[in-house]
Tab-separated table of C-alpha atoms and ligand atoms in Angstrom:
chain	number	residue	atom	x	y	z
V	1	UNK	CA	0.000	0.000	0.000
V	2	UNK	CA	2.740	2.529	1.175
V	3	UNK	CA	4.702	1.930	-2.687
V	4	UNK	CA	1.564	2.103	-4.232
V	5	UNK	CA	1.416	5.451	-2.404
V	6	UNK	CA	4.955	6.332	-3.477
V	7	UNK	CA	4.527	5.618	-7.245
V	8	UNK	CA	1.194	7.734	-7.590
V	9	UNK	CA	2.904	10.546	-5.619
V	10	UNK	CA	5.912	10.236	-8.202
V	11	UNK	CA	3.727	9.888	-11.196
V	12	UNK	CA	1.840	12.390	-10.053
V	13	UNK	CA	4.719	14.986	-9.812
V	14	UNK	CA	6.342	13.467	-12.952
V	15	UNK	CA	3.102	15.199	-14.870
V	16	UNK	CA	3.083	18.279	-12.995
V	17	UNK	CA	6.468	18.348	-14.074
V	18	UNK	CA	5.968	17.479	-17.647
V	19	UNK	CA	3.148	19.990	-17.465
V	20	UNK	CA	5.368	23.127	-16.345
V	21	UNK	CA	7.984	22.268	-19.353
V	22	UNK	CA	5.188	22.113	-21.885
V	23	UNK	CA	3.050	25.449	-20.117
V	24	UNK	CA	6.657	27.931	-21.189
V	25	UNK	CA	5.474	31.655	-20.411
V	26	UNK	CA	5.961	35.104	-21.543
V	27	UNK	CA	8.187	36.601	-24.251
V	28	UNK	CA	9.413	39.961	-22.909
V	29	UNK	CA	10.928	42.259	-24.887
V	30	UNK	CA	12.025	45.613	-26.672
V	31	UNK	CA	11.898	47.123	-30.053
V	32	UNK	CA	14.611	49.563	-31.049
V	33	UNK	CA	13.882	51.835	-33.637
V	34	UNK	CA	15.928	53.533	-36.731
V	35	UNK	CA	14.944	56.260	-38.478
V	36	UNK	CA	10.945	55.904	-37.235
V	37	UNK	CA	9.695	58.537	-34.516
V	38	UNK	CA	8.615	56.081	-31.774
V	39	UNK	CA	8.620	52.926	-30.596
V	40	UNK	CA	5.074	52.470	-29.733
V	41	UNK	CA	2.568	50.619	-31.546
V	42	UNK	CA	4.672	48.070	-32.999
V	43	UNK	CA	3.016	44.793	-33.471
V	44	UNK	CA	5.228	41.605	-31.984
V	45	UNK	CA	3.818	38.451	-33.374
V	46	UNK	CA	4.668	34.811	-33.440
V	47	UNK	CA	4.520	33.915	-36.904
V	48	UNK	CA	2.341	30.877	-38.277
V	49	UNK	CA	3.461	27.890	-36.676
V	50	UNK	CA	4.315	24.706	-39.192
V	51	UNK	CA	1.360	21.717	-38.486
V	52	UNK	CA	-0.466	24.056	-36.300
V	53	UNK	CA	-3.911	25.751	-37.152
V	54	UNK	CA	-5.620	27.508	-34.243
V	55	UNK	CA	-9.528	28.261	-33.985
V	56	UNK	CA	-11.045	31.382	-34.842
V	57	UNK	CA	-11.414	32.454	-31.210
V	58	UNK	CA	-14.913	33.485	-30.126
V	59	UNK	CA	-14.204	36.577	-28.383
V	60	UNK	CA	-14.895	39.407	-30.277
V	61	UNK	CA	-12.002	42.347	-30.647
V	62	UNK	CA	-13.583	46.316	-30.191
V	63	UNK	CA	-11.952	48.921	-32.361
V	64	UNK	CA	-13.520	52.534	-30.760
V	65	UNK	CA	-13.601	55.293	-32.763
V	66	UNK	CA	-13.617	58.166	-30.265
V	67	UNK	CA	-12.567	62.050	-30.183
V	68	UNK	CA	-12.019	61.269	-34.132
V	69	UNK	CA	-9.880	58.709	-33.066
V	70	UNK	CA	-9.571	55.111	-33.878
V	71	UNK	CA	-8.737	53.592	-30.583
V	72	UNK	CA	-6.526	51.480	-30.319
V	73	UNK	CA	-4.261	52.867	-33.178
V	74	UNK	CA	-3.281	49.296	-33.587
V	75	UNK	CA	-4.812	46.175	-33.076
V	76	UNK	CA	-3.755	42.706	-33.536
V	77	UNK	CA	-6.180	40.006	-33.799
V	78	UNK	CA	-5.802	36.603	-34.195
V	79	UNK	CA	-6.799	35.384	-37.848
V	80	UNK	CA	-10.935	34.766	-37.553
V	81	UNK	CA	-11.550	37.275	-35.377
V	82	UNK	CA	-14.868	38.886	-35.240
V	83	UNK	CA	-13.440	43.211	-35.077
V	84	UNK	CA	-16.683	44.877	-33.565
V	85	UNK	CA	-16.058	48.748	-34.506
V	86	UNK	CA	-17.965	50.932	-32.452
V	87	UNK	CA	-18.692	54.488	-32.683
V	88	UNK	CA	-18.692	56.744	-29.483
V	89	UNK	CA	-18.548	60.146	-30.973
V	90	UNK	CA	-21.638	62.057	-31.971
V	91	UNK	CA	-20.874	62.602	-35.335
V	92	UNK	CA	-20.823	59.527	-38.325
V	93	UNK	CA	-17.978	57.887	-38.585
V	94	UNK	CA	-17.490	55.517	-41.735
V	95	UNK	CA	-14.834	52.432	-41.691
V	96	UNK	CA	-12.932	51.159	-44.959
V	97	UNK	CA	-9.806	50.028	-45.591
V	98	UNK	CA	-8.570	50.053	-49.333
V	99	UNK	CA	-6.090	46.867	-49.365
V	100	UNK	CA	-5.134	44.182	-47.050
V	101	UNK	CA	-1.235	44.182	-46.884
V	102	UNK	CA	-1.594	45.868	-50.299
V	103	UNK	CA	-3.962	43.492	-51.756
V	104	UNK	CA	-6.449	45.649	-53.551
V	105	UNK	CA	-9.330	42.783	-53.876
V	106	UNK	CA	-9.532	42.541	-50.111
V	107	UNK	CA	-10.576	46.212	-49.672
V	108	UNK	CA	-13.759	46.435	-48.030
V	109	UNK	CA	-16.116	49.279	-46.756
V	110	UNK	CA	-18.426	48.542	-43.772
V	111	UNK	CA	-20.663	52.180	-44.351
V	112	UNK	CA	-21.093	54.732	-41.762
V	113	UNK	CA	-23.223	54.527	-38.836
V	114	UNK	CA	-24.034	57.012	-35.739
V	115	UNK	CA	-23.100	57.143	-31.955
V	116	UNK	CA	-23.321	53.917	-30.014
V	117	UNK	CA	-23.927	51.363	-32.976
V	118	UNK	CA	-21.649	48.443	-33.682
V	119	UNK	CA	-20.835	47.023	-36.978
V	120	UNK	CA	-19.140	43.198	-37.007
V	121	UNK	CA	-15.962	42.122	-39.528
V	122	UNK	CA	-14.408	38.765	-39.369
V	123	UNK	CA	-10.817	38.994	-40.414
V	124	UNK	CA	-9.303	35.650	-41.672
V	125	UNK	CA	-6.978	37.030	-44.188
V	126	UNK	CA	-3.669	37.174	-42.756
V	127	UNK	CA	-1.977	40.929	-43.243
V	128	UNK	CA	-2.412	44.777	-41.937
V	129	UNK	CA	-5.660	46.348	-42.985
V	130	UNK	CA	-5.084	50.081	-43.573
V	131	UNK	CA	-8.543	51.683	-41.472
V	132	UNK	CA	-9.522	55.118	-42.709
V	133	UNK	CA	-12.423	57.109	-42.426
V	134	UNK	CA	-13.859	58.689	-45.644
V	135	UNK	CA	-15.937	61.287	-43.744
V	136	UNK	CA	-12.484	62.319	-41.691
V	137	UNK	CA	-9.447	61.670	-43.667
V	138	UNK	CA	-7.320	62.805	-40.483
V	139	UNK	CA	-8.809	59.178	-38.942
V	140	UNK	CA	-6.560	56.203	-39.614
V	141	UNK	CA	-5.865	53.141	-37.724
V	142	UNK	CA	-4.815	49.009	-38.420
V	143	UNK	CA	-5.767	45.919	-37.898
V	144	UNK	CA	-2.892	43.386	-38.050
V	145	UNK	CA	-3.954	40.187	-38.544
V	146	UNK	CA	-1.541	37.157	-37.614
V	147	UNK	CA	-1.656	33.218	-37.732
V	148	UNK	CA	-1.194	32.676	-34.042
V	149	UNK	CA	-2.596	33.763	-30.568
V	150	UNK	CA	0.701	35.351	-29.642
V	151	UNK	CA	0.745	39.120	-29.753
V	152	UNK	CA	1.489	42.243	-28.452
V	153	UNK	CA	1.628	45.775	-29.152
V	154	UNK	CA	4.469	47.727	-28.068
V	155	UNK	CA	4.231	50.960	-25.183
V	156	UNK	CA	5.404	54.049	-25.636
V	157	UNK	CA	9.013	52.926	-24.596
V	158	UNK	CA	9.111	49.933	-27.447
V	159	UNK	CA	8.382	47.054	-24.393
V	160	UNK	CA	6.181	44.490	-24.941
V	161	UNK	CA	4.757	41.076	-23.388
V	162	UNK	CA	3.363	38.046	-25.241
V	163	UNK	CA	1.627	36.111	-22.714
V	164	UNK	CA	1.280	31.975	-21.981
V	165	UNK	CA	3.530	30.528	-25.017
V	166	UNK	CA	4.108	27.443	-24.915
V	167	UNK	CA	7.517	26.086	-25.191
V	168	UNK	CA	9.004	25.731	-28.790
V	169	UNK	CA	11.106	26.963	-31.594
V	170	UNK	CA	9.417	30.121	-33.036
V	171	UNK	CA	9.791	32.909	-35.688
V	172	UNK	CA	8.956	36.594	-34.373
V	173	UNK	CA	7.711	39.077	-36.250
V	174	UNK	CA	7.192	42.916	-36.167
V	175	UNK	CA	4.456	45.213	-38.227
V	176	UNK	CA	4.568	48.403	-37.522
V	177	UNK	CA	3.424	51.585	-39.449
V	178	UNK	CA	6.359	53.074	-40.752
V	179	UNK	CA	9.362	50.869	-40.681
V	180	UNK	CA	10.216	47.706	-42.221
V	181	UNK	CA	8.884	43.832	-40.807
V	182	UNK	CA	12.039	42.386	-38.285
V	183	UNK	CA	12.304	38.692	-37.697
V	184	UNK	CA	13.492	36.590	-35.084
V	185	UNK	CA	13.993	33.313	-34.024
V	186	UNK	CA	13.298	32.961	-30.618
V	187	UNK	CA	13.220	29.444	-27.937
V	188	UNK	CA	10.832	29.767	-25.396
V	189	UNK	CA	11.446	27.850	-22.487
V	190	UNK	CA	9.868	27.153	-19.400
V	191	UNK	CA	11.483	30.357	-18.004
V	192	UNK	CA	10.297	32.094	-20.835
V	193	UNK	CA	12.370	34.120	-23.022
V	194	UNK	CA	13.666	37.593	-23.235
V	195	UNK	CA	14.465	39.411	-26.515
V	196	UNK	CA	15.471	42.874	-28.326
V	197	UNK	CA	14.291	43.702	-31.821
V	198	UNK	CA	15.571	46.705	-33.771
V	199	UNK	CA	12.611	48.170	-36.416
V	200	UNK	CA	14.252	50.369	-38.911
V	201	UNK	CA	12.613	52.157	-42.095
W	1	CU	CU1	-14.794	59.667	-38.974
């Protein structure tokens, strides 16, 4: 009875164990910039990950447009993700974006609408759409799309977080508004990992 104890005990911590190597944790980093004004609002992704396909996730994303402002400037959302875009400002606000990472045939334009309505998107094209406002052409904002639950945006100071990663080999990637896409390679452990990026234009 007593080893029968002992084994489940061991077994038992063996998974725990197995479980903490497999759960990783955060990326933390910095971006750098060259040439670009600020650090902030640079998108840190982890790029699609070969043999892996995540679900749309069912929790919608908001994108405010308030004081003639998109807010958030930038958004990243997970590919299949339902953008609500809500207006708060008394005055109509139209959404449209004329490309998807360029790509002219994904342009779409939702209308305009008043204070306090909602109108629904579901991204699953991978790439930045460029959001603009054809009633204010001072509005703009983005929606990054990316293959993976694995994001951030950067703060004003370039830092960033991508929570609960599991451990693995993985690709990062930047997007940001004026400078060009970074990469790197980055192993996640079960300490995590900790890296720099430098954005330049
Ligand atoms: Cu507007």
């Amino acid at each position: 009875m007593k080893n029968a104890c002992r084994i489940a005990l061991l077994s038992g911590a063996f998974v725990l164990f197995l479980a903490g190597t497999m759960q990783g944790g955060e990326i933390k980093g910095k971006v750098n910039v060259q040439g670009i004004k600020s650090a902030e609002n640079i998108a840190v992704y982890v790029d699609a990950i070969a043999g892996k396909d995540f679900p749309a996730p069912s929790q919608h994303v908001t994108i405010d447009q308030k004081q003639m402002k998109f807010a958030p400037h930038v958004a990243v959302v997970q590919k299949g993700t339902t953008v609500e875009f809500l207006n708060s400002d008394p005055v109509g606000h139209n959404v449209y974006w004329p490309s998807i990472s360029g790509n002219k045939k994904l342009a779409h334009n939702l209308g305009t609408w008043p204070k306090g309505e909602r109108k629904p998107f579901q991204f699953n094209d991978l790439g930045a759409a460029s959001l603009l406002c054809n009633v204010h052409p001072e509005m703009s904002g983005y929606v990054v799309v990316v293959a993976t639950p694995y994001f951030a945006v950067t703060d004003k100071d370039g830092n960033f977080v991508i929570k609960d990663v599991p451990a693995g080999h993985y690709t990062l990637k930047t997007w940001s508004e004026e400078g060009k896409p970074a990469t790197l390679a980055v192993d996640v452990t079960a300490a995590g990992a900790s890296v720099t990026l430098t954005v330049s234009k």
